[in-house]
CSV table of C-alpha atoms in Angstrom, one decimal:
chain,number,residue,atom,x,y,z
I,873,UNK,CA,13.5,-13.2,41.1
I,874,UNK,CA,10.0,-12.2,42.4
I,875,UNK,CA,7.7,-10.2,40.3
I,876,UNK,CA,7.9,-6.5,40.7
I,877,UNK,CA,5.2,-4.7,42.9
I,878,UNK,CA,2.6,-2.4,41.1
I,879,UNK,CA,4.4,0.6,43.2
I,880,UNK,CA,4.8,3.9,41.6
I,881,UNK,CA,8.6,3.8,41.5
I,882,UNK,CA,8.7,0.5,39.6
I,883,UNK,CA,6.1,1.2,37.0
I,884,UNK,CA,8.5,4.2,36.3
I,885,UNK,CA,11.0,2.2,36.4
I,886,UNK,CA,9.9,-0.5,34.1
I,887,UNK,CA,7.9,1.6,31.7
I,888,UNK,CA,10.9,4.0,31.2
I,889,UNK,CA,13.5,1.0,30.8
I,890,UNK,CA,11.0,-0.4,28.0
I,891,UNK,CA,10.6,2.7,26.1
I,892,UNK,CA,14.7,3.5,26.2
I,893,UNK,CA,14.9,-0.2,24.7
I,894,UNK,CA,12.6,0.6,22.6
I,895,UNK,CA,13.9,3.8,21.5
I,896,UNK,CA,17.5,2.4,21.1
I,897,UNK,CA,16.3,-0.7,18.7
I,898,UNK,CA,14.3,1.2,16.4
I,899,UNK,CA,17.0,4.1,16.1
I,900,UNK,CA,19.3,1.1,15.1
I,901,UNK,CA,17.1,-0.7,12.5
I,902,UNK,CA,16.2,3.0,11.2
I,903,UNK,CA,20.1,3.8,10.9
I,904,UNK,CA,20.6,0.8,8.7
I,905,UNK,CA,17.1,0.7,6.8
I,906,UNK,CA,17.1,4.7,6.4
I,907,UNK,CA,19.6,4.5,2.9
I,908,UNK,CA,17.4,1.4,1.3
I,909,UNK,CA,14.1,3.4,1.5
I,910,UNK,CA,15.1,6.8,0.5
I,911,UNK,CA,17.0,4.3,-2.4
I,912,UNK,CA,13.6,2.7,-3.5
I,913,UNK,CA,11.4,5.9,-3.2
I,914,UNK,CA,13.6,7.7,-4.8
I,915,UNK,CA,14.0,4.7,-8.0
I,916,UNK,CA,10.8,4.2,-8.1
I,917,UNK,CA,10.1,8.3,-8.8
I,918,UNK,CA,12.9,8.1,-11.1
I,919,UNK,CA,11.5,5.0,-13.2
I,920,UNK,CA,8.0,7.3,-12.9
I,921,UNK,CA,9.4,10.2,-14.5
I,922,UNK,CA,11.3,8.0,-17.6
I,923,UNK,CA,8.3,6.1,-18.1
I,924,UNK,CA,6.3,9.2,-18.7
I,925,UNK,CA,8.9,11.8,-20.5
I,926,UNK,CA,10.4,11.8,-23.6
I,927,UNK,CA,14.5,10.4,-23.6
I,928,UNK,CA,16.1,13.2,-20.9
I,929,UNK,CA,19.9,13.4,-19.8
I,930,UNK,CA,19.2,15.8,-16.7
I,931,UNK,CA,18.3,15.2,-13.3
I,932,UNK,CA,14.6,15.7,-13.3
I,933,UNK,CA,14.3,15.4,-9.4
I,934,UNK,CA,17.2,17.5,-8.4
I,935,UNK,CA,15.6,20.6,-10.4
I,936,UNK,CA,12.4,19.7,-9.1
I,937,UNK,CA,9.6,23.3,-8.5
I,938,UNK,CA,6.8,23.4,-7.4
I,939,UNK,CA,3.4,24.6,-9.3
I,940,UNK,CA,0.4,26.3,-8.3
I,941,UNK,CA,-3.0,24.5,-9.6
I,942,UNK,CA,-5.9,26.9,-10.0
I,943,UNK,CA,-7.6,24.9,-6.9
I,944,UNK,CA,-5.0,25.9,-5.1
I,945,UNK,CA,-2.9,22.7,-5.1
I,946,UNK,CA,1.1,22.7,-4.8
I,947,UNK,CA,2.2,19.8,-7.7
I,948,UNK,CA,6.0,18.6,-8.1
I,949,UNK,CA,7.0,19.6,-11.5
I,950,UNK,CA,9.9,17.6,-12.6
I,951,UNK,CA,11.8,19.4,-15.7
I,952,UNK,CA,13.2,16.8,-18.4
I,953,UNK,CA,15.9,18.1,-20.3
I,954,UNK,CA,18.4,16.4,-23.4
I,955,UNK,CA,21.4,18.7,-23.6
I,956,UNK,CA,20.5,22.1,-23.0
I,957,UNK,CA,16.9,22.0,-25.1
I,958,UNK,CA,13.8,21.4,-22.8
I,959,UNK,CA,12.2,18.0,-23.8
I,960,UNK,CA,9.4,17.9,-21.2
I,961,UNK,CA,7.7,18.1,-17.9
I,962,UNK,CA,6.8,15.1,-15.7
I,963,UNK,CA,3.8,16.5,-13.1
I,964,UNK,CA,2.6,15.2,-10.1
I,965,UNK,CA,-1.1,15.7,-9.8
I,966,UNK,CA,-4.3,14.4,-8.0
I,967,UNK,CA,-7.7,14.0,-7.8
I,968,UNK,CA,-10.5,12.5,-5.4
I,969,UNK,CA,-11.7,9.1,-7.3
I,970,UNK,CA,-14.1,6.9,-6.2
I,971,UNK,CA,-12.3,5.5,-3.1
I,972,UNK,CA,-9.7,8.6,-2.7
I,973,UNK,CA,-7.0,10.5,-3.7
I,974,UNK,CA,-5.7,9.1,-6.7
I,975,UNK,CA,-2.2,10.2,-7.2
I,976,UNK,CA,-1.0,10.4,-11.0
I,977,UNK,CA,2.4,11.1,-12.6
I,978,UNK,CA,1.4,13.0,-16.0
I,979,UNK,CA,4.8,13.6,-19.0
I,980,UNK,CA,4.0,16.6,-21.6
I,981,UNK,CA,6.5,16.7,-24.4
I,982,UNK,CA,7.4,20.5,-25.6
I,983,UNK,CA,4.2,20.5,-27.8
I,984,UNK,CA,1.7,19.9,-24.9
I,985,UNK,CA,1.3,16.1,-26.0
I,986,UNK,CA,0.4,14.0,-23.3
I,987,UNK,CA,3.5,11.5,-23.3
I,988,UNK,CA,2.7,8.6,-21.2
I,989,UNK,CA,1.6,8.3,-17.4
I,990,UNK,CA,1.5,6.8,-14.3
I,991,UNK,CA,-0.7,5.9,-11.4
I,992,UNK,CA,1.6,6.1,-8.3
I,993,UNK,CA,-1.3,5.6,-6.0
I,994,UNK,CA,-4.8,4.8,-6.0
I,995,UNK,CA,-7.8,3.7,-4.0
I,996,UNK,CA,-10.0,2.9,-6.6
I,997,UNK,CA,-11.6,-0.5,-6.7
I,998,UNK,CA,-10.2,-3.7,-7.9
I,999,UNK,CA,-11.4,-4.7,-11.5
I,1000,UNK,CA,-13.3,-1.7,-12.0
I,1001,UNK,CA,-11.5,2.2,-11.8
I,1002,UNK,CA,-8.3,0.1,-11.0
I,1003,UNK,CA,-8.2,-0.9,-14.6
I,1004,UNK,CA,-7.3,2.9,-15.1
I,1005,UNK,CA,-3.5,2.1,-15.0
I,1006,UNK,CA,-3.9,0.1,-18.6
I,1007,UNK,CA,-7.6,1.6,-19.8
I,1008,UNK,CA,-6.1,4.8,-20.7
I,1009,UNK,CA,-3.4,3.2,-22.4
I,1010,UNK,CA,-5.4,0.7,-24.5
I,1011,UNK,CA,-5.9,1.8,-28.6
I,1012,UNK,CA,-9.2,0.8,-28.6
I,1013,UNK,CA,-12.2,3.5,-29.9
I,1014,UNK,CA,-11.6,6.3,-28.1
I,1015,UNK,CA,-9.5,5.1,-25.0
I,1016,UNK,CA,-6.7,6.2,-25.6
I,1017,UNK,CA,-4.9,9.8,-24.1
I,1018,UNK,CA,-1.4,8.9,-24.6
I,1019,UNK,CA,-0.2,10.8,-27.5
I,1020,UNK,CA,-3.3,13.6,-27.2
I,1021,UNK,CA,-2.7,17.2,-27.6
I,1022,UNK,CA,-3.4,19.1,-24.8
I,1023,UNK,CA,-3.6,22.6,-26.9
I,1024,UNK,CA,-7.0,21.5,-28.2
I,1025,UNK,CA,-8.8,21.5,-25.1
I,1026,UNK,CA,-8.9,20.0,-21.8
I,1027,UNK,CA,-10.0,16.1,-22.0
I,1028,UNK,CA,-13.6,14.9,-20.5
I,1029,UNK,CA,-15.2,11.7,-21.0
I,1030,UNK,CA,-17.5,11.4,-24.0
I,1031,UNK,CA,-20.6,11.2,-21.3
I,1032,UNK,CA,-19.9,14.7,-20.8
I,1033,UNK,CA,-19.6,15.9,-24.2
I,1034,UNK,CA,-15.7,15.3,-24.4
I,1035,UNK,CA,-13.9,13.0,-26.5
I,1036,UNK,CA,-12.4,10.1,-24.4
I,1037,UNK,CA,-14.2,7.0,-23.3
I,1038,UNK,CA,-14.6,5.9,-19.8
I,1039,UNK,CA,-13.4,2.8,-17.9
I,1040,UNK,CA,-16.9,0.8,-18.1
I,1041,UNK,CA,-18.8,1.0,-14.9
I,1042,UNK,CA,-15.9,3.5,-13.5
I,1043,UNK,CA,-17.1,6.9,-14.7
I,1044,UNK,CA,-16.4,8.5,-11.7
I,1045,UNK,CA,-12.3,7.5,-11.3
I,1046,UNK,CA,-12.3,8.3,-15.2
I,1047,UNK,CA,-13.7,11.7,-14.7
I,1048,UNK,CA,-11.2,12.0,-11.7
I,1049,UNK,CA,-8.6,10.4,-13.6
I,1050,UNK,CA,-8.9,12.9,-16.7
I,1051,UNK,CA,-9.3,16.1,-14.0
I,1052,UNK,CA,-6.1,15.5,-12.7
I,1053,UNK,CA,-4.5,15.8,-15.9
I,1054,UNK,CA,-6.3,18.8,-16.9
I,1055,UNK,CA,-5.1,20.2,-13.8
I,1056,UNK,CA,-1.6,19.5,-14.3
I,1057,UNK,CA,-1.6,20.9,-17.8
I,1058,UNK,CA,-3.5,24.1,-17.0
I,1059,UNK,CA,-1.4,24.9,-13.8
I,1060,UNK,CA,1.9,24.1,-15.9
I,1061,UNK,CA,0.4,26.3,-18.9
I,1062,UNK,CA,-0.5,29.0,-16.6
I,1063,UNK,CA,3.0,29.4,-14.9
I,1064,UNK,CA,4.6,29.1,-18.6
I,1065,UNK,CA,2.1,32.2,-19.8
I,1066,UNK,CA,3.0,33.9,-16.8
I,1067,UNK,CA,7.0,33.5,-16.9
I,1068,UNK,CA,6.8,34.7,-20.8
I,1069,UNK,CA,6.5,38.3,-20.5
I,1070,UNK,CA,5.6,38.7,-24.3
I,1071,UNK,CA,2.4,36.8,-23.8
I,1072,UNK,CA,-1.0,37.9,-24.2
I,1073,UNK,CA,-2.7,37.6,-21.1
I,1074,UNK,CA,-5.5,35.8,-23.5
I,1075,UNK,CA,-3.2,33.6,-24.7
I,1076,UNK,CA,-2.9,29.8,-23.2
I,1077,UNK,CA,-0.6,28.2,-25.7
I,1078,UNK,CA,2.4,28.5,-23.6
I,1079,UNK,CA,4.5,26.5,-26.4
I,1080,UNK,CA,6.9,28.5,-29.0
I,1081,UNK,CA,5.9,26.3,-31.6
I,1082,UNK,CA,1.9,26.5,-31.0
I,1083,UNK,CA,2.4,30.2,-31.4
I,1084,UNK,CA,4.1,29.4,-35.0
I,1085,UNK,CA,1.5,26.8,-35.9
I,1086,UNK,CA,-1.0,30.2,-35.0
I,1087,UNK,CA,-2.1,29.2,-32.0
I,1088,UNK,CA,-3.2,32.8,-30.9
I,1089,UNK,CA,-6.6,33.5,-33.2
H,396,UNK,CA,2.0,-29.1,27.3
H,397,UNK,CA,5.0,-30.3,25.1
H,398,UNK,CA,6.4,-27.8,22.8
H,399,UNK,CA,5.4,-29.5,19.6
H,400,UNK,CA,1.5,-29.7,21.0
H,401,UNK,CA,1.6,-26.0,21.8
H,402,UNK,CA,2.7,-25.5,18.6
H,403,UNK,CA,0.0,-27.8,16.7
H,404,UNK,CA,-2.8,-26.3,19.3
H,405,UNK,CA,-1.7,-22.9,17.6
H,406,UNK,CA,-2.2,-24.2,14.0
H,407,UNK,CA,-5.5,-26.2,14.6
H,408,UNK,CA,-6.9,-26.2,17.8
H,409,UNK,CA,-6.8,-22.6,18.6
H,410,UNK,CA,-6.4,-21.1,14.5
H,411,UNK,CA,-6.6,-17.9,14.9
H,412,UNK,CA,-9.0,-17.0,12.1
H,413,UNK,CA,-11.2,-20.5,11.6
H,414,UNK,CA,-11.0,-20.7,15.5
H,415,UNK,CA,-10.9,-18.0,17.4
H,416,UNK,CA,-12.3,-15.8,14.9
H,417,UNK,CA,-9.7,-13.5,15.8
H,418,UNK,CA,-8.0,-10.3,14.3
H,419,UNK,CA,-11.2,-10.1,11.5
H,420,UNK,CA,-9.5,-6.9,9.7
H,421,UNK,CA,-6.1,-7.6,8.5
H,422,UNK,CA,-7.2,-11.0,7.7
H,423,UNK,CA,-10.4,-9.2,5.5
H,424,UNK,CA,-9.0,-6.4,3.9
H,425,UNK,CA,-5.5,-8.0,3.0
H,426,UNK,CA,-6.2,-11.5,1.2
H,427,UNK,CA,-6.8,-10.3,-2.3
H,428,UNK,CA,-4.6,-12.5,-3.4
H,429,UNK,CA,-2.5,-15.3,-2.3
H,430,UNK,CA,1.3,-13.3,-1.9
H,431,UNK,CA,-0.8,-10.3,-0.3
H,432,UNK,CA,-2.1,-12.9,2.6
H,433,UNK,CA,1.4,-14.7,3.1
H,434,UNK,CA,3.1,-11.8,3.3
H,435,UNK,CA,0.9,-10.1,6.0
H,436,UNK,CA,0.6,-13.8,7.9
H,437,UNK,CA,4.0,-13.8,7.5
H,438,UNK,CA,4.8,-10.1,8.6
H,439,UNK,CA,2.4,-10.9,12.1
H,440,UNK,CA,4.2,-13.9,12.4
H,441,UNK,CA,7.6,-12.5,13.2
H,442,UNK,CA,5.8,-9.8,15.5
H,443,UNK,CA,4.2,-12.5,17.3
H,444,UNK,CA,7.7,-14.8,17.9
H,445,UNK,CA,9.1,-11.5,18.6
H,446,UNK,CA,6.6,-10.0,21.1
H,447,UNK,CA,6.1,-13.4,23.0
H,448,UNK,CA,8.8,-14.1,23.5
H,449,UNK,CA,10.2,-10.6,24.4
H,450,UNK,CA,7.3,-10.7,26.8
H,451,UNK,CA,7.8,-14.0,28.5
H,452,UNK,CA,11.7,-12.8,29.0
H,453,UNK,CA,10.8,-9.6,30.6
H,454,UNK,CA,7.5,-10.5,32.5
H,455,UNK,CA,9.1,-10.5,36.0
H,456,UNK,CA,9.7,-6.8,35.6
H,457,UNK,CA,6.6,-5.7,34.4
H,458,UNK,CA,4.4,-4.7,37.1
H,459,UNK,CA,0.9,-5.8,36.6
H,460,UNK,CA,-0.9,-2.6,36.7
H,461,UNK,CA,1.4,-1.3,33.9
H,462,UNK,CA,1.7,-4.6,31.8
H,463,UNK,CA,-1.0,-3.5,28.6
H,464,UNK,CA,1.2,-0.2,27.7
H,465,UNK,CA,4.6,-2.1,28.2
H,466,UNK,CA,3.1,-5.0,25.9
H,467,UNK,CA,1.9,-2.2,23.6
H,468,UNK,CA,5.4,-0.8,23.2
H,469,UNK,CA,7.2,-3.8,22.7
H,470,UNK,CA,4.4,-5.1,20.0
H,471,UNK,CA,4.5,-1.9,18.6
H,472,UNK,CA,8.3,-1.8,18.5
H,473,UNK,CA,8.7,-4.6,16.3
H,474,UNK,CA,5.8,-4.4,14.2
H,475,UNK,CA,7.6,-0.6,13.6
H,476,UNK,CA,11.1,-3.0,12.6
H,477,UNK,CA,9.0,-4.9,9.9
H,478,UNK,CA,7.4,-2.1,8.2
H,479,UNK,CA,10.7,-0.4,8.0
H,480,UNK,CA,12.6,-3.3,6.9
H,481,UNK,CA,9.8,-4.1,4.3
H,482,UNK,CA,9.8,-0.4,3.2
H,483,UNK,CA,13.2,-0.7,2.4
H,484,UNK,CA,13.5,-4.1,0.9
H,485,UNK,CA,10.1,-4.8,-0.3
H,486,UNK,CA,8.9,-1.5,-1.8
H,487,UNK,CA,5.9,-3.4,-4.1
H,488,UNK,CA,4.7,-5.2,-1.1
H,489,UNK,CA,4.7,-2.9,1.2
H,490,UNK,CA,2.8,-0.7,-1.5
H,491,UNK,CA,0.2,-3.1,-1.6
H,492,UNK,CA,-0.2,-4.2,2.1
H,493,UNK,CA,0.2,-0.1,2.9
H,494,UNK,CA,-1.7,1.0,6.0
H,495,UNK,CA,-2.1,-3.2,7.2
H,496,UNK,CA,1.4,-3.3,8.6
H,497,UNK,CA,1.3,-0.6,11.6
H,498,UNK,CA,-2.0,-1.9,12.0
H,499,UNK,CA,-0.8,-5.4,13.1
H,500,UNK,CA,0.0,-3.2,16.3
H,501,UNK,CA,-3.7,-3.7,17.6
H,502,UNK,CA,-4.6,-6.8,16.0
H,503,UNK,CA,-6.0,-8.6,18.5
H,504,UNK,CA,-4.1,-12.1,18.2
H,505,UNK,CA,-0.6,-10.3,19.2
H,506,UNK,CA,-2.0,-9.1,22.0
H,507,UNK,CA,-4.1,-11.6,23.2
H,508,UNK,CA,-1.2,-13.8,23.0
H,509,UNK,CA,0.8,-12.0,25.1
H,510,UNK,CA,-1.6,-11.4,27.8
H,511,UNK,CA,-2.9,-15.5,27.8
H,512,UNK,CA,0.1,-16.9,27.1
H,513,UNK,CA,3.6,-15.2,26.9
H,514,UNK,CA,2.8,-13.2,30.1
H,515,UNK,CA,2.2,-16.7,32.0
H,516,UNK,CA,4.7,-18.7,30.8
H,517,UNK,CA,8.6,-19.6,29.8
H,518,UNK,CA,10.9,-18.2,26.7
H,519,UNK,CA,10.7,-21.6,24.6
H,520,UNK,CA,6.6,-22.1,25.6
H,521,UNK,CA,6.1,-18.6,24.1
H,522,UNK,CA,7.9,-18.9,21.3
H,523,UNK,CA,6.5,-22.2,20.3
H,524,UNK,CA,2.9,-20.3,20.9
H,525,UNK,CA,4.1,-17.5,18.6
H,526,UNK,CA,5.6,-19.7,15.8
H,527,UNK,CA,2.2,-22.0,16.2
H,528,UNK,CA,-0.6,-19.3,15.9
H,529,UNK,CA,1.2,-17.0,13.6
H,530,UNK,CA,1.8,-20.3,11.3
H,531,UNK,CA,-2.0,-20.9,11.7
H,532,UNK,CA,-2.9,-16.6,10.8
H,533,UNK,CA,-0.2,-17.0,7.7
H,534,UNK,CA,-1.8,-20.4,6.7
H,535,UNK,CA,-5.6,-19.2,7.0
H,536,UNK,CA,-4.5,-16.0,4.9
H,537,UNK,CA,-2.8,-18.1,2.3
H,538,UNK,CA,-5.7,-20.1,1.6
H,539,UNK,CA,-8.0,-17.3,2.0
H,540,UNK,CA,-6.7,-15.6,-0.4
H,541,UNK,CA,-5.5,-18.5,-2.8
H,542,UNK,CA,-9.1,-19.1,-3.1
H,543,UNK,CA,-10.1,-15.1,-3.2
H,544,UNK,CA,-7.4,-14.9,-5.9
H,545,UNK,CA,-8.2,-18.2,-7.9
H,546,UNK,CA,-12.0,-17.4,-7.8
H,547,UNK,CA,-12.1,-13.9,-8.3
H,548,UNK,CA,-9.3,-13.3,-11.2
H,549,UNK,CA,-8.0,-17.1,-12.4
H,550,UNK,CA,-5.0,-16.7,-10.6
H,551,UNK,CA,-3.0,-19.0,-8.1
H,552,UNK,CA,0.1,-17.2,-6.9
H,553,UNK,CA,-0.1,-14.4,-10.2
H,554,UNK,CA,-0.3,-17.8,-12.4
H,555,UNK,CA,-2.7,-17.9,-14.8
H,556,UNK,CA,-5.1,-21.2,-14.1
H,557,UNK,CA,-7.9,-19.6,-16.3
H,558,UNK,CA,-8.4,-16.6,-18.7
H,559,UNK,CA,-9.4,-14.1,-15.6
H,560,UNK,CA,-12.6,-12.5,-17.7
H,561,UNK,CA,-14.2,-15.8,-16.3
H,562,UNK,CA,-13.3,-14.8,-12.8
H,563,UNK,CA,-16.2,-13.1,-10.4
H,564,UNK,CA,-15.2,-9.7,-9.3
H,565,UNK,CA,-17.6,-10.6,-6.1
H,566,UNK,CA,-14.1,-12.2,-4.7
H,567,UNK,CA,-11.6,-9.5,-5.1
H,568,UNK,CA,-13.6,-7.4,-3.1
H,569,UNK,CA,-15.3,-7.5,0.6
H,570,UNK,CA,-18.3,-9.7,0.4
H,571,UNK,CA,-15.7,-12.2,-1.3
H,572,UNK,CA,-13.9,-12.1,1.4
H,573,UNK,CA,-16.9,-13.0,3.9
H,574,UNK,CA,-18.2,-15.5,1.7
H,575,UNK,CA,-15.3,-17.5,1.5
H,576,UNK,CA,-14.3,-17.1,5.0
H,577,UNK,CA,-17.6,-18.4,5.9
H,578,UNK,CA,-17.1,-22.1,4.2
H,579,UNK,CA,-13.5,-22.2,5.3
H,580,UNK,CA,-14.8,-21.9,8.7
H,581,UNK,CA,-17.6,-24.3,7.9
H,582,UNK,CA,-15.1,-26.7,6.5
H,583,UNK,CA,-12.7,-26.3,9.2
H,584,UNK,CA,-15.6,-27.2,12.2
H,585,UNK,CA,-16.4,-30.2,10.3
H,586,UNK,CA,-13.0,-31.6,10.1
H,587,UNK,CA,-12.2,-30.8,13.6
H,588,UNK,CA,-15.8,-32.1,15.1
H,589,UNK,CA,-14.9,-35.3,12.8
H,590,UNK,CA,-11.4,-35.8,14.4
């Protein structure tokens, strides 16, 4: 068979014959790969959301909403529930770190006590802000956010007059790191303030029990 | 040119990184470590089988003034089958190779194959060439960053050699990367002028 000419009909030809081949394979490997990936994403969200919530029994993902951050941002709030009582929220926030948008998964138990979290994705560089997956986690000085309550304020690094150490030569991802939680919490607070008509508008402690422990001063 | 000396020519003669000094990015940005490396040698090394040989079948019916966006379609066609199939199967290292994979679309070695080589010659040729320079791209990777990895955190293959505090940070990140790359390629002129 001699090569085909550089004529207009055969480079229509041959260019539309590729791209139908094309087409056809990948529609075939995404057919078979389609139920593995939506499997993994969705495991991987699922592991996320236990890692960071107190012990649930509902489907956190299936009564996924959505909040409003008072930047403006949409974040995915996953409800935890055991039996009918509300245990906790898992929320998906961001920030801009040093190299990007660091995506985190934050858990709140009922009291507003930050219960664990996860960094789902990051840019932030090797060996430095990277190190915020286990810095945050470490109980060394003042470290350490897991088990914090967020009723006493919003966290900031001690640099800034807060209370929470940063990663060593990573201020910036810490700050980032600590404003994504604060966003979370303040845009779950808000919507809980605003769904409880027997609030105060004043009042920010969204939780039944802060309100008994005289929260509202 | 026997099949076996293609093959060699790909791994030595004509490495793609210590050689040619080809496709500079993937082979930069993904050799943090020694599993990051292989994999993405690995991942270009299927696309490269694939595309050559693909390529070398179908050559007759691609006219000539059309042949760089039918070799673009078929590259990118498989490299789209390996990041699906790792996506699915190999969530954590497709998490950490991330925006590399759809990349491999332009890296210059896949093409540059299949315009100098696949385009010119016959099915078993091409796929020797394939299997020869992606074995050389995986192997320069895996070194790369074996060394990257070892130098940088203590680690060989996530094994810890040495407590990691006593690792320089310099390797993890870019200027590592150049550093190192520069003595392989020192290292690899040498033994090749020697031969």
């Amino acid at each position: 068979m001699k090569k085909l000419k550089s004529t207009l009909p055969n480079m229509f030809f041959s260019l539309t014959l590729i791209c139908i081949v094309a087409a056809a394979i990948l529609a075939s490997v995404n057919e078979i790969t389609a139920g593995p990936i939506a499997s993994t994403k969705q495991a991987a969200l699922e592991a996320a959301i236990k890692a960071v919530t107190p012990k649930y029994d509902n489907n956190p993902v299936q009564e996924a909403t959505s909040i409003v951050a008072a930047d403006g941002d949409s974040l995915m709030l996953y409800p935890a529930k055991l039996g009918d009582s509300f245990v906790g929220v898992a929320i998906e926030t961001r920030a801009i770190g040093y190299g990007g948008e660091m995506t985190i998964l934050v858990g709140f138990d009922g009291n507003g006590t930050l219960v664990n979290y996860s960094i789902l994705q990051h840019a932030e560089t090797p060996g430095l802000g990277a190190r915020a997956e286990k810095w945050f986690r470490t109980d060394k000085n003042k470290q350490r956010v897991i088990g914090r309550s967020m009723k006493k304020g919003t966290l900031t690094v001690t640099k800034d007059g807060g209370d929470v150490d940063a990663i060593t030569a990573a201020t910036i991802t810490s700050r980032a790191f600590l404003k994504a939680i604060n966003k979370a919490y303040n845009a779950y607070a808000k919507r809980e303030a605003d769904a409880d008509s027997g609030a105060t508008l004043q009042e920010t402690n969204i939780f039944s029990s802060a309100r008994k422990e005289g929260g509202i001063k | 040119m026997s099949n076996l000396k293609i093959l060699i020519n790909g791994i030595v003669k004509e490495n793609p990184t210590f050689v040619l000094m080809l496709g500079m990015c993937p082979t930069l940005g993904t050799t943090s470590s020694a599993l990051n490396g292989m994999a993405m040698g690995l991942a270009t090394l299927f696309v490269l089988v694939c595309s050559n040989m693909a390529i070398s079948l179908f050559k007759k019916l691609i006219p000539d003034a059309v042949r760089i966006p039918s070799f673009i379609v078929i590259i990118a066609t498989f490299v789209t089958v390996v990041q699906m199939v790792m996506q699915g199967y190999f969530p954590e290292l497709y998490k950490s190779l991330g925006l590399f994979i759809p990349l491999i679309v332009v890296n210059c070695i896949v093409l540059g194959r299949a315009e100098s080589f696949a385009a010119k010659n016959g099915v078993i040729p091409s796929f020797f060439d394939g299997l020869g320079i992606g074995l050389g791209f995986t192997l320069a990777l895996t070194l790369l960053g074996s060394l990257r990895e070892l130098l940088g955190t203590g680690k060989f293959f996530s094994l810890s050699v040495y407590p990691d505090q006593y690792g320089s940070l310099l390797f993890v990140l870019a200027p590592g990367a150049f550093i190192v790359l520069g003595y392989l390629v020192a290292v690899m002129n040498k033994l090749i002028k020697s031969n």
